[in-house]
mmCIF file of N, CA and C in Angstrom:
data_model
loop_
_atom_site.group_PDB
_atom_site.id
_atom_site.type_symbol
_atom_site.label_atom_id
_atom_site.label_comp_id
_atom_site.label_asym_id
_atom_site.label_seq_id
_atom_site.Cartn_x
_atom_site.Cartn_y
_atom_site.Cartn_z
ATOM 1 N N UNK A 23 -45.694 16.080 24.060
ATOM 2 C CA UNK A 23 -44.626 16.930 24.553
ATOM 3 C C UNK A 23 -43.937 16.208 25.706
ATOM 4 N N UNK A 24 -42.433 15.786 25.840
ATOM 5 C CA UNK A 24 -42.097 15.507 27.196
ATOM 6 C C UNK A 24 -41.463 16.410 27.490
ATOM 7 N N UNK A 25 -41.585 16.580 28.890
ATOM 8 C CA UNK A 25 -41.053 17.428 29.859
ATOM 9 C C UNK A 25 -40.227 16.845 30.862
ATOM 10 N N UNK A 26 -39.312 17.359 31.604
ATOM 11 C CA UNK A 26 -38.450 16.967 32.762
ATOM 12 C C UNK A 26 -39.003 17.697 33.759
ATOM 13 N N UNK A 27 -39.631 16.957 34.845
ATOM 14 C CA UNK A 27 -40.118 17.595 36.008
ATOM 15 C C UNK A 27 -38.873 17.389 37.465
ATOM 16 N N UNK A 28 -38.519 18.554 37.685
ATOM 17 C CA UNK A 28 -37.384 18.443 38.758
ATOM 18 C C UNK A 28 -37.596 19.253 39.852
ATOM 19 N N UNK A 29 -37.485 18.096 40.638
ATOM 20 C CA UNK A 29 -37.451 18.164 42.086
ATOM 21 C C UNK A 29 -36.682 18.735 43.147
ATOM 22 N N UNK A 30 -36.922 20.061 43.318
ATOM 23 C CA UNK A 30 -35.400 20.833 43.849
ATOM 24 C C UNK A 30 -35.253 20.478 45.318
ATOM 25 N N UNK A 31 -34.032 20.662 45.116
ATOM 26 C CA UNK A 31 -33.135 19.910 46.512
ATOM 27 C C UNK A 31 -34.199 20.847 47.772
ATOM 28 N N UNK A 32 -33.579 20.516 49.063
ATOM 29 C CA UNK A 32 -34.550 20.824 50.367
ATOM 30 C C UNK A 32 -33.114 21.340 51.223
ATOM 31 N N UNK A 33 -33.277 21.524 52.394
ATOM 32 C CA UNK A 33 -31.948 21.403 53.416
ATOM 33 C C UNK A 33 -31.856 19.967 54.032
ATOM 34 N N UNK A 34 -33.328 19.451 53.821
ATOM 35 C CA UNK A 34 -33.633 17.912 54.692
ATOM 36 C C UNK A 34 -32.699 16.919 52.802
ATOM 37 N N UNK A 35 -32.870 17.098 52.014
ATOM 38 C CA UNK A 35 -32.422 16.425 51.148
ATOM 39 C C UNK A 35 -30.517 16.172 51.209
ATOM 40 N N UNK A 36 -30.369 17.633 51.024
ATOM 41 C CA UNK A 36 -28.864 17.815 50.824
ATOM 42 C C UNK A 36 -28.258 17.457 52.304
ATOM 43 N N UNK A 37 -28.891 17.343 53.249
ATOM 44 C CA UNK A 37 -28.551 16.614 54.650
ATOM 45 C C UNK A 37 -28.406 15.497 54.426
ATOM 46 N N UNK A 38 -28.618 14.507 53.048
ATOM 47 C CA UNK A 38 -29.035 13.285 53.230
ATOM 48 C C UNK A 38 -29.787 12.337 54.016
ATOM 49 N N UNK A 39 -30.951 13.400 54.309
ATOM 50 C CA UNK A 39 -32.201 12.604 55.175
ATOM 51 C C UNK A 39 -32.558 11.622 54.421
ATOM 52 N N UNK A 40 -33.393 10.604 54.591
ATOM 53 C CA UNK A 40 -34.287 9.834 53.663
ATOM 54 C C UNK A 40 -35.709 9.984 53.940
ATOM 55 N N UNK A 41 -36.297 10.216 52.973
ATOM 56 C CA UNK A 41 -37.878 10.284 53.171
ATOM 57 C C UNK A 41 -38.479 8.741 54.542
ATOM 58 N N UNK A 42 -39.502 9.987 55.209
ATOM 59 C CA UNK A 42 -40.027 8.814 56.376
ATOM 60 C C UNK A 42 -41.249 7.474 54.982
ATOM 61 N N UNK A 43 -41.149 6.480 55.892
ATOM 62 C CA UNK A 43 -42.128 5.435 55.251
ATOM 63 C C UNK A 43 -43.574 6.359 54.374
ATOM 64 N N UNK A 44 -43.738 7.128 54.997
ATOM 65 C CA UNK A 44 -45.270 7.184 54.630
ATOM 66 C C UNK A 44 -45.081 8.361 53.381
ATOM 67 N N UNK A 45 -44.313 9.022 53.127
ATOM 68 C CA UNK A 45 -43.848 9.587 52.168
ATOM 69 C C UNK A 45 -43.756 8.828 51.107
ATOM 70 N N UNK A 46 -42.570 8.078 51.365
ATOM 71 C CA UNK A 46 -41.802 7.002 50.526
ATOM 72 C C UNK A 46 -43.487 6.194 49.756
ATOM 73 N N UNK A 47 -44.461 6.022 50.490
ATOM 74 C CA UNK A 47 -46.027 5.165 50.085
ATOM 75 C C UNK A 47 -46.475 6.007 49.072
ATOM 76 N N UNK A 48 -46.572 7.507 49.704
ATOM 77 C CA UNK A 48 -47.341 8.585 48.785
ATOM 78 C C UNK A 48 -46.783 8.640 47.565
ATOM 79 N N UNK A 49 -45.130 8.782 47.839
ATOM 80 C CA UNK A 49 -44.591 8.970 46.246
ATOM 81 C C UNK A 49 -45.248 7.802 45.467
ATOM 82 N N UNK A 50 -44.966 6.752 46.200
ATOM 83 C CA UNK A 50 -44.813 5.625 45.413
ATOM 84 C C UNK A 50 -46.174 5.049 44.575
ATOM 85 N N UNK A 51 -47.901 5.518 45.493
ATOM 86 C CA UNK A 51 -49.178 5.966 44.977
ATOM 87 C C UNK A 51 -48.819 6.857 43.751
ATOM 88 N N UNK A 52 -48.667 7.517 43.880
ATOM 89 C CA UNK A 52 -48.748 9.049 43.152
ATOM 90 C C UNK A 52 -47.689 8.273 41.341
ATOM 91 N N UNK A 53 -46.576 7.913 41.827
ATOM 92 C CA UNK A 53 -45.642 7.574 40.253
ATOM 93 C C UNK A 53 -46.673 6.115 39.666
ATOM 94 N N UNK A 54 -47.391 5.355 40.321
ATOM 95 C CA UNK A 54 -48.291 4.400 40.354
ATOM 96 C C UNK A 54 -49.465 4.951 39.322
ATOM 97 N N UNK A 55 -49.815 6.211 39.408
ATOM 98 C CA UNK A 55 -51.201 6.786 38.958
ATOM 99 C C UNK A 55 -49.952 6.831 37.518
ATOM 100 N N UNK A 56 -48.800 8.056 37.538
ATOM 101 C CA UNK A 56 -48.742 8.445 36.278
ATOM 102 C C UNK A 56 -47.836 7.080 35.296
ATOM 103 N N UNK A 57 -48.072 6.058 35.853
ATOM 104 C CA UNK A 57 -47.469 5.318 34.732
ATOM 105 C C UNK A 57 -48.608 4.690 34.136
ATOM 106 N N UNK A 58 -50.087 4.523 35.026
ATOM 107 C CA UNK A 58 -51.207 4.231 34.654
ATOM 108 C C UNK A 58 -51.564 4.675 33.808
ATOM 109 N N UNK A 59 -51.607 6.056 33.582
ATOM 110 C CA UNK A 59 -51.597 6.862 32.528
ATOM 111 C C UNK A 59 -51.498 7.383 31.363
ATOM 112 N N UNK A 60 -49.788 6.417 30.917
ATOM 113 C CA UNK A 60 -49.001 6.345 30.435
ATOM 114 C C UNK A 60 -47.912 8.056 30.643
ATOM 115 N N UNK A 61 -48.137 8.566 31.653
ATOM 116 C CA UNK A 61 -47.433 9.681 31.784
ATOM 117 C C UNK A 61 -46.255 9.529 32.008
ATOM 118 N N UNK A 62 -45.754 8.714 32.552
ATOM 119 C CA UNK A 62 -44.390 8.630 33.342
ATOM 120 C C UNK A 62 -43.154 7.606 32.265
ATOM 121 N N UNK A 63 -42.449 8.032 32.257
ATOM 122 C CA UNK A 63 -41.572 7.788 31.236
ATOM 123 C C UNK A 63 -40.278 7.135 32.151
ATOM 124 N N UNK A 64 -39.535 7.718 32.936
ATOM 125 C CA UNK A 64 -38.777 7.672 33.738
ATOM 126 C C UNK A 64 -38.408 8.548 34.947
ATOM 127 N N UNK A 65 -37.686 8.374 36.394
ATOM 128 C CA UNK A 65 -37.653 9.337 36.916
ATOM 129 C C UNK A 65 -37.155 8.259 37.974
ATOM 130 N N UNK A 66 -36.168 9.485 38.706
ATOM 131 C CA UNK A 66 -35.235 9.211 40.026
ATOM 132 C C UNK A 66 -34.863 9.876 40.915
ATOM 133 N N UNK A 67 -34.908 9.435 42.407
ATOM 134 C CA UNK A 67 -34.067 10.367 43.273
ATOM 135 C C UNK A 67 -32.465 10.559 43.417
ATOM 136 N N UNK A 68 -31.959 12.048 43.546
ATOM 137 C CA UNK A 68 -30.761 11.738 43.607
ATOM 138 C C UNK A 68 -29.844 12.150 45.316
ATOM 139 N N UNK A 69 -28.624 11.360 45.065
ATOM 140 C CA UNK A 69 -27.901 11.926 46.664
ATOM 141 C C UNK A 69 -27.795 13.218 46.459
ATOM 142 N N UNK A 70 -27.217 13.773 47.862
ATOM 143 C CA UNK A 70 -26.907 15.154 47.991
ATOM 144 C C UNK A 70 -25.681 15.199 47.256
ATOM 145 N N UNK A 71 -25.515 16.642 47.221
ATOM 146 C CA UNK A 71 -24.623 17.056 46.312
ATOM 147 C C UNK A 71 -23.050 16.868 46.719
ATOM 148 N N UNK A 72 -23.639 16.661 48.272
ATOM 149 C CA UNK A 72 -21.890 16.107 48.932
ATOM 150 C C UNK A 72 -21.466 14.501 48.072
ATOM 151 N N UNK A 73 -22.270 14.375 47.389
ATOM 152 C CA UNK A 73 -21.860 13.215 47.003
ATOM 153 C C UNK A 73 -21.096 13.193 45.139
ATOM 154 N N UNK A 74 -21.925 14.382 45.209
ATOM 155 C CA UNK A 74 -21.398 15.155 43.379
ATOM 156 C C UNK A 74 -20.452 15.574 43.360
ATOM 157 N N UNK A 75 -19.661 15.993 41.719
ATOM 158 C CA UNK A 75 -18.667 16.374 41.173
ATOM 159 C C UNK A 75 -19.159 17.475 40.435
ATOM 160 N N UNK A 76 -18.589 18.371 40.062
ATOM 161 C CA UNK A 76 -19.120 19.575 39.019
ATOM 162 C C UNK A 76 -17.423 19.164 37.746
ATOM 163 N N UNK A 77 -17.851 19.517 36.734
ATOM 164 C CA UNK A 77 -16.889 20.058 36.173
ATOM 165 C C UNK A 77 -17.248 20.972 35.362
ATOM 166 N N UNK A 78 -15.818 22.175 35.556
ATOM 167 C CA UNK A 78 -15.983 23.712 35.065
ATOM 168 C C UNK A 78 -15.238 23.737 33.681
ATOM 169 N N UNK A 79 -15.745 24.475 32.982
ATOM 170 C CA UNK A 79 -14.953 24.400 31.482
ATOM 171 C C UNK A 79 -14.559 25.812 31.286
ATOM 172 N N UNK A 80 -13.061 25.929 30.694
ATOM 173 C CA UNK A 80 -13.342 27.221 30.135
ATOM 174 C C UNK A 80 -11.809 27.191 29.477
ATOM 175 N N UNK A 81 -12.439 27.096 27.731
ATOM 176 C CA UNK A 81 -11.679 26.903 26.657
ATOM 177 C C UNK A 81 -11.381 25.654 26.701
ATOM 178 N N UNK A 82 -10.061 25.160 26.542
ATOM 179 C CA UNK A 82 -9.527 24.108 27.114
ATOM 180 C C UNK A 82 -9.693 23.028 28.115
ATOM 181 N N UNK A 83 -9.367 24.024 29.217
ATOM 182 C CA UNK A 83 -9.100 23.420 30.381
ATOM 183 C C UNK A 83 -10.282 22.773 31.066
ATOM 184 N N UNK A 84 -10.171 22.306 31.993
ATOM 185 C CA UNK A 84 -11.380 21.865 32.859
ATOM 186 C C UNK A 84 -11.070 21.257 34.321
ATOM 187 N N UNK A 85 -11.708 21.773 35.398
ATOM 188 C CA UNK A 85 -11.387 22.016 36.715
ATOM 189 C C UNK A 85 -12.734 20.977 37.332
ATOM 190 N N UNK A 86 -12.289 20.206 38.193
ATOM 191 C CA UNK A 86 -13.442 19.026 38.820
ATOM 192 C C UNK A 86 -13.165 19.882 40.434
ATOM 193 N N UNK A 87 -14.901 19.962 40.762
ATOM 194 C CA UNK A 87 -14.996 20.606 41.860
ATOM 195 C C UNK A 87 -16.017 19.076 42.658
ATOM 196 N N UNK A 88 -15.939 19.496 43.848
ATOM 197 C CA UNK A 88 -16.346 18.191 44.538
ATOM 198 C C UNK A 88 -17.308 19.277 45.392
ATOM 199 N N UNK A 89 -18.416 18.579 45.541
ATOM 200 C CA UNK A 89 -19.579 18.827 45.944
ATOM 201 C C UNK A 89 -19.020 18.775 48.051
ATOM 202 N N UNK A 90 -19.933 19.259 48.479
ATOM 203 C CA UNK A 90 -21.292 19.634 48.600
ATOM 204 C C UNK A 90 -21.494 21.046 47.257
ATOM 205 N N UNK A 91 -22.631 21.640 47.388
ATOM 206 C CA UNK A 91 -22.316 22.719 46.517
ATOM 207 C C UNK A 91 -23.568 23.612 47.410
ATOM 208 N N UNK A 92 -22.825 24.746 47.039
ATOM 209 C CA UNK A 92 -23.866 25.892 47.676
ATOM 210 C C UNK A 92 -24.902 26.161 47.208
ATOM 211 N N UNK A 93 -26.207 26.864 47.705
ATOM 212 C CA UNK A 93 -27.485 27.620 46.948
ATOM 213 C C UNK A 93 -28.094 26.026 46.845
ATOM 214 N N UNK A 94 -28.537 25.901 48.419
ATOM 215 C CA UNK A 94 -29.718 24.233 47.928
ATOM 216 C C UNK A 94 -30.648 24.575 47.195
ATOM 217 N N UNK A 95 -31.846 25.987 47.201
ATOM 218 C CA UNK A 95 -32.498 26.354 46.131
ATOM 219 C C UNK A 95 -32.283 25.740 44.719
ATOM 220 N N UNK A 96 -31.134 25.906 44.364
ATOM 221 C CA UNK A 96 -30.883 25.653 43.049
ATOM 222 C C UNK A 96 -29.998 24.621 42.668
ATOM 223 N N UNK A 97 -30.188 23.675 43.339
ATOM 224 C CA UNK A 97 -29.832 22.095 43.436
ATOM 225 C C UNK A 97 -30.767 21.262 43.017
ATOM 226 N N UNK A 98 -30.870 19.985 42.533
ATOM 227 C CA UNK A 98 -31.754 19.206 42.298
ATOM 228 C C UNK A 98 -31.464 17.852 43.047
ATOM 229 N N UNK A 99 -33.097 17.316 43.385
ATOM 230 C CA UNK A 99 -33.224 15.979 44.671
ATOM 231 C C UNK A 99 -33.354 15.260 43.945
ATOM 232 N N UNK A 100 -34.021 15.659 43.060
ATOM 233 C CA UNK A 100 -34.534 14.070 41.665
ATOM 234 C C UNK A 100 -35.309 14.708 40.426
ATOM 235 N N UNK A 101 -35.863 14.051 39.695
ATOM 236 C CA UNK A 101 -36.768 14.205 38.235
ATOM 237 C C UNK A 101 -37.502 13.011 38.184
ATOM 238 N N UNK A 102 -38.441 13.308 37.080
ATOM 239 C CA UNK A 102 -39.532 12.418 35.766
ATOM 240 C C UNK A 102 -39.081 13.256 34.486
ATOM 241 N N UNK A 103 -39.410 11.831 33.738
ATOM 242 C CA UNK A 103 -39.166 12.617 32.314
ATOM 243 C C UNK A 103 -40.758 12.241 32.328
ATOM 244 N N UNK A 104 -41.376 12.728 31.725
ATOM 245 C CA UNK A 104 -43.311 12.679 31.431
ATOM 246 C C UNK A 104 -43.191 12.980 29.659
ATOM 247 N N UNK A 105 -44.642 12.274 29.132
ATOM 248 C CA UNK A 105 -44.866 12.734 28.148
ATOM 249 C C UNK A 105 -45.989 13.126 28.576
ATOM 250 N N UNK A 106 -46.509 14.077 28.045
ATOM 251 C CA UNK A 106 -48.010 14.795 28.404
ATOM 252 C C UNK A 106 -48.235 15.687 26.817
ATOM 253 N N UNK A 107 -49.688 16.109 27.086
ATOM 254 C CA UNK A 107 -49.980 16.571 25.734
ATOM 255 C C UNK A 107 -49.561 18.054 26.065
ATOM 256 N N UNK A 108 -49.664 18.704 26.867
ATOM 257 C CA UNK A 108 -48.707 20.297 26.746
ATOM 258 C C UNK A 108 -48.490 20.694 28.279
ATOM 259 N N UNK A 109 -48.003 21.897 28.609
ATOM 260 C CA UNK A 109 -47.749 21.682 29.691
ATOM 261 C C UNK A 109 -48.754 22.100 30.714
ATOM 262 N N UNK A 110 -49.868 22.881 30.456
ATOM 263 C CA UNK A 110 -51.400 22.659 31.292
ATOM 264 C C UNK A 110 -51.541 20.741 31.854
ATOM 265 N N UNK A 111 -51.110 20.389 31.201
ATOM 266 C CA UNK A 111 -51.479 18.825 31.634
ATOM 267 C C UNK A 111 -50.009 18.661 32.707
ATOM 268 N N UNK A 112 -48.919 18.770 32.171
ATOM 269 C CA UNK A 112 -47.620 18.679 33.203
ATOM 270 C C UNK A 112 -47.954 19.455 34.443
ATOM 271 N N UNK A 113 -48.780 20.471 34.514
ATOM 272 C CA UNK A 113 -48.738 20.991 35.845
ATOM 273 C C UNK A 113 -49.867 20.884 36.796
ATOM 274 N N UNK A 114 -51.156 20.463 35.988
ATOM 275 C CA UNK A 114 -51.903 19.697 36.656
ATOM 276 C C UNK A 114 -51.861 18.438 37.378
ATOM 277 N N UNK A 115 -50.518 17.387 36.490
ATOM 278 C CA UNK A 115 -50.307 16.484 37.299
ATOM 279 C C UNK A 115 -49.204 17.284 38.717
ATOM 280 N N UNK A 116 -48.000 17.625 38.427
ATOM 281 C CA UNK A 116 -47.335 18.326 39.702
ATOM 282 C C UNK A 116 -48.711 18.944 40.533
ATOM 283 N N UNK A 117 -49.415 19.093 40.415
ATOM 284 C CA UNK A 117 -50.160 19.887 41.718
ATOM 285 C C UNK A 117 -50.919 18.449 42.591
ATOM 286 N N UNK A 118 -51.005 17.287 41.600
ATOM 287 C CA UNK A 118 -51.324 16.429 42.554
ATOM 288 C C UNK A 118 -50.349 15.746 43.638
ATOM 289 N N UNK A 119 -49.062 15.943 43.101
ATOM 290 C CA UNK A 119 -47.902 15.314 43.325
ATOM 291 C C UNK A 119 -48.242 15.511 45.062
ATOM 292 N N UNK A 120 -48.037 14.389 46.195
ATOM 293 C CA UNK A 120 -47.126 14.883 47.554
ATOM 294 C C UNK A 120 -46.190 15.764 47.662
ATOM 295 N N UNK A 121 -45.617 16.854 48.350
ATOM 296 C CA UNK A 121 -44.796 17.492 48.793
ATOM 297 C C UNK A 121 -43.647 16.413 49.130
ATOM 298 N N UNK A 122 -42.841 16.340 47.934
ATOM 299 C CA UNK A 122 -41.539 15.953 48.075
ATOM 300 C C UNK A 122 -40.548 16.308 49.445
ATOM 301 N N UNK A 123 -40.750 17.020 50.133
ATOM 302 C CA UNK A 123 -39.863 17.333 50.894
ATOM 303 C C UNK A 123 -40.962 17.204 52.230
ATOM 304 N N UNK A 124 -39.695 17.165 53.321
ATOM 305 C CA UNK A 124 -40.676 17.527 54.849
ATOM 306 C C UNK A 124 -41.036 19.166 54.729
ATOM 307 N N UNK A 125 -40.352 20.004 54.499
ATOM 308 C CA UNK A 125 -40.078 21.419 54.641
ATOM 309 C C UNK A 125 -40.737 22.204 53.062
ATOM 310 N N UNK A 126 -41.241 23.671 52.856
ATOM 311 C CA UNK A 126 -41.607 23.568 51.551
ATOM 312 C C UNK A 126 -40.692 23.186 50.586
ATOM 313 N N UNK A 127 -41.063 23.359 49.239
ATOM 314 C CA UNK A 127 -40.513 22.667 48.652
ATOM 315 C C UNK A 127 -41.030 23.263 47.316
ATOM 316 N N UNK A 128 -40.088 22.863 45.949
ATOM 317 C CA UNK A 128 -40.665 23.429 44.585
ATOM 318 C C UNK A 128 -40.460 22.018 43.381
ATOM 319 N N UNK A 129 -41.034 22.230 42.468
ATOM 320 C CA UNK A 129 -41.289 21.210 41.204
ATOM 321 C C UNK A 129 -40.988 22.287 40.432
ATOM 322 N N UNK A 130 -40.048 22.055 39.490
ATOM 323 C CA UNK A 130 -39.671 22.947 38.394
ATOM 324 C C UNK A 130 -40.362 22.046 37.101
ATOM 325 N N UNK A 131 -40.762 22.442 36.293
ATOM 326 C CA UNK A 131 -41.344 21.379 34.527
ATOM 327 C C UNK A 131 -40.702 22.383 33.808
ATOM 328 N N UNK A 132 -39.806 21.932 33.075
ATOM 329 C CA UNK A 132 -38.981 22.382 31.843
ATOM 330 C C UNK A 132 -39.349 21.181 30.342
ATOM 331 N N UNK A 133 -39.446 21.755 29.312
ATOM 332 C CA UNK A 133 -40.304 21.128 28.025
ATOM 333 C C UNK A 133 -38.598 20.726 27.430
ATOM 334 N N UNK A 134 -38.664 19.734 27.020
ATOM 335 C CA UNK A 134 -37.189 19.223 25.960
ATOM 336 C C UNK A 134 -37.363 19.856 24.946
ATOM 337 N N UNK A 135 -36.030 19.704 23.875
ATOM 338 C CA UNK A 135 -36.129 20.360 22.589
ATOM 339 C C UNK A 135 -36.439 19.064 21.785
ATOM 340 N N UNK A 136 -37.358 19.542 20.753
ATOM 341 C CA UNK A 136 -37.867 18.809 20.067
ATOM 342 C C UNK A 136 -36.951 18.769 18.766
ATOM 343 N N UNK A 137 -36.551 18.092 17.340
ATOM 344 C CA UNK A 137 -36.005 18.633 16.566
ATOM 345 C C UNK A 137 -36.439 19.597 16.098
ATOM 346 N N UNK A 138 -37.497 19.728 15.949
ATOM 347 C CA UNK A 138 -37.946 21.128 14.788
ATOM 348 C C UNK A 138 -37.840 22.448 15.484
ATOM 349 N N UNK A 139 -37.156 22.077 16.483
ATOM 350 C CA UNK A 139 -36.727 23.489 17.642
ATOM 351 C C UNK A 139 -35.628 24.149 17.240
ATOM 352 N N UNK A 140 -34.339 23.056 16.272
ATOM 353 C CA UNK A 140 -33.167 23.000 16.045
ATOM 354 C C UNK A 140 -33.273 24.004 14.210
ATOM 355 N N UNK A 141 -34.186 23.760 13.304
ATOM 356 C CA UNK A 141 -34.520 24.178 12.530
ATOM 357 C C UNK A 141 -33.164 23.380 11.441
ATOM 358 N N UNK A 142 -32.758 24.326 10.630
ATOM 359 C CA UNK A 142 -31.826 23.930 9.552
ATOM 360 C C UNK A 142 -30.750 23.350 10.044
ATOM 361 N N UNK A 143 -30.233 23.733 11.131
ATOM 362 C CA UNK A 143 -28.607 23.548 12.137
ATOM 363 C C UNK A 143 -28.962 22.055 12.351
ATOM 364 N N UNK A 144 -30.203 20.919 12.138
ATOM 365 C CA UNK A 144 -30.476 19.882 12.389
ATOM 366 C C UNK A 144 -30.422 19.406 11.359
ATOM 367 N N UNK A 145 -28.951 19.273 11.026
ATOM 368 C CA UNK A 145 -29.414 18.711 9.212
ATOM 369 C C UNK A 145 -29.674 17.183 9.315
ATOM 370 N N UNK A 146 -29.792 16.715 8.001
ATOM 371 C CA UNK A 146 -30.121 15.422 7.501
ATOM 372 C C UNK A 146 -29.317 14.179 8.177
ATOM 373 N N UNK A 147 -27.753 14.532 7.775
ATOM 374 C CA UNK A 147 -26.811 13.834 8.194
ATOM 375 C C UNK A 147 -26.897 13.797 10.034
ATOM 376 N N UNK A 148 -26.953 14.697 10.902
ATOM 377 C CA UNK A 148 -27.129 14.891 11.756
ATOM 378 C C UNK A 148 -28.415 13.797 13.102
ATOM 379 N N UNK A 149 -29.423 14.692 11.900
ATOM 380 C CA UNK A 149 -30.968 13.422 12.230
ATOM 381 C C UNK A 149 -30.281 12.402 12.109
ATOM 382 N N UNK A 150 -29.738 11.429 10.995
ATOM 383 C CA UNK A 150 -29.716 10.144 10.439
ATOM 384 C C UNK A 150 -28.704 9.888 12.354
ATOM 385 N N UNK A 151 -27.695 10.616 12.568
ATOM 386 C CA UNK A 151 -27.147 9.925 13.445
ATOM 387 C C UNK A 151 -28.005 9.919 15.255
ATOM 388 N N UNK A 152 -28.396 11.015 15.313
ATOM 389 C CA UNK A 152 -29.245 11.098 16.378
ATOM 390 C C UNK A 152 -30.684 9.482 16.204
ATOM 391 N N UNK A 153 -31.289 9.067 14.890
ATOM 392 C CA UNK A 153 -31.620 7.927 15.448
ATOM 393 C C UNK A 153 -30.530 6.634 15.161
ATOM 394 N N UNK A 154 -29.740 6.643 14.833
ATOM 395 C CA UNK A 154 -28.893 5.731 14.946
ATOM 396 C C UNK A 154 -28.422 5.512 16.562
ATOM 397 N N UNK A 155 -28.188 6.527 16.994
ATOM 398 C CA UNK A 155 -28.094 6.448 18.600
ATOM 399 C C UNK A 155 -29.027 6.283 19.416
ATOM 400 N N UNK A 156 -29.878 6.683 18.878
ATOM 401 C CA UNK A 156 -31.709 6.105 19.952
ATOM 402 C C UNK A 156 -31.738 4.982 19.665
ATOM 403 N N UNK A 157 -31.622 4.139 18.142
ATOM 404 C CA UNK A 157 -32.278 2.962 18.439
ATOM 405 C C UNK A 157 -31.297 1.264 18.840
ATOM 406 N N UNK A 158 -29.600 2.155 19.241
ATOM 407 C CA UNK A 158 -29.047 1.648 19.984
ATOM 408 C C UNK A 158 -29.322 1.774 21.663
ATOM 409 N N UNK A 159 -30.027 2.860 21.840
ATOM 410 C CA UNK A 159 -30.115 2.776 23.408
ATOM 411 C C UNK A 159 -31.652 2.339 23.324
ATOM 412 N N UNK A 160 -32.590 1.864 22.387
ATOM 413 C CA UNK A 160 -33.342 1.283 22.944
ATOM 414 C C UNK A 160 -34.298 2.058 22.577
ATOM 415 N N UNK A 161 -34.296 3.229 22.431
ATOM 416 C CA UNK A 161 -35.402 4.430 22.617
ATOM 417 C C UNK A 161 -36.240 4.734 21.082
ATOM 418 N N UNK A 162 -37.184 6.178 21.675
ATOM 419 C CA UNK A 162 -37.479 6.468 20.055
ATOM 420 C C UNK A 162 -36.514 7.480 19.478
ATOM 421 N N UNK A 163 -36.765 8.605 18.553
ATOM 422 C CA UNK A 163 -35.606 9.431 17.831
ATOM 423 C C UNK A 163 -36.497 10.646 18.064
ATOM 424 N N UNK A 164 -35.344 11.082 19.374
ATOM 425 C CA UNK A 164 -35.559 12.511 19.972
ATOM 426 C C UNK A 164 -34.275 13.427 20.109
ATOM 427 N N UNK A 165 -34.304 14.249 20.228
ATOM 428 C CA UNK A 165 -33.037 15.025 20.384
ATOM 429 C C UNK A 165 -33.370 15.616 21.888
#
């Protein structure tokens, strides 16, 4: 099963603090264990949102909003993509994780869609192009 584990923004994040040294060690222990593992797939920190763009859709049109953005709660600092065998294992690793932030802080794990999530609406023709596009970027054939 992979999952996206995301790292919600802080007030110290969206300030554009940078993690002190000894943080920066722990993370860097801690992503060390899950690639040992083979858990860790990929994963990054991101700037604050003063540094983002949104764009809004509706019908047609589309409106580019420029960050900062409100509700840091519900902002994101960074992710991992993980493969793990279900998500009892995804959240056992997050509980080892360091506290991402100086201040509390939350780990959200959300599970990807798998194809057979998609059912019939995933037709044949469809599959055939979804790995045609994975095995140009390198990857395996996931949706």
């Amino acid at each position: 099963m992979r999952v996206m584990v995301i790292v919600k923004a802080s007030p110290e994040s969206e300030a554009g603090k940078m993690p002190s040294t000894e943080l920066m060690a722990a993370m860097g222990n801690y992503n060390e264990e899950l690639v040992k593992a083979g858990i860790m797939k990929g994963g990054d920190g991101l700037h604050p949102s003063s540094r983002g763009k949104r764009v809004r859709f509706s019908g047609q049109s589309r409106a580019v909003i420029d960050g900062p953005f409100a509700e840091t709660k519900e902002l994101i600092a960074g992710y991992w993509v993980w493969e793990v065998k279900d998500m009892d294992e995804a959240v056992a690793w997050v509980k080892r994780c360091p506290n991402p932030m100086e201040s509390d802080s939350e780990i959200e794990i959300r599970p990807f869609f798998e194809a057979a999530d998609f059912g019939e609406a995933f037709t044949p023709e469809l599959q055939a192009q979804e790995e045609r596009l994975r095995q140009q970027l390198g990857g395996e054939t996931r949706i």
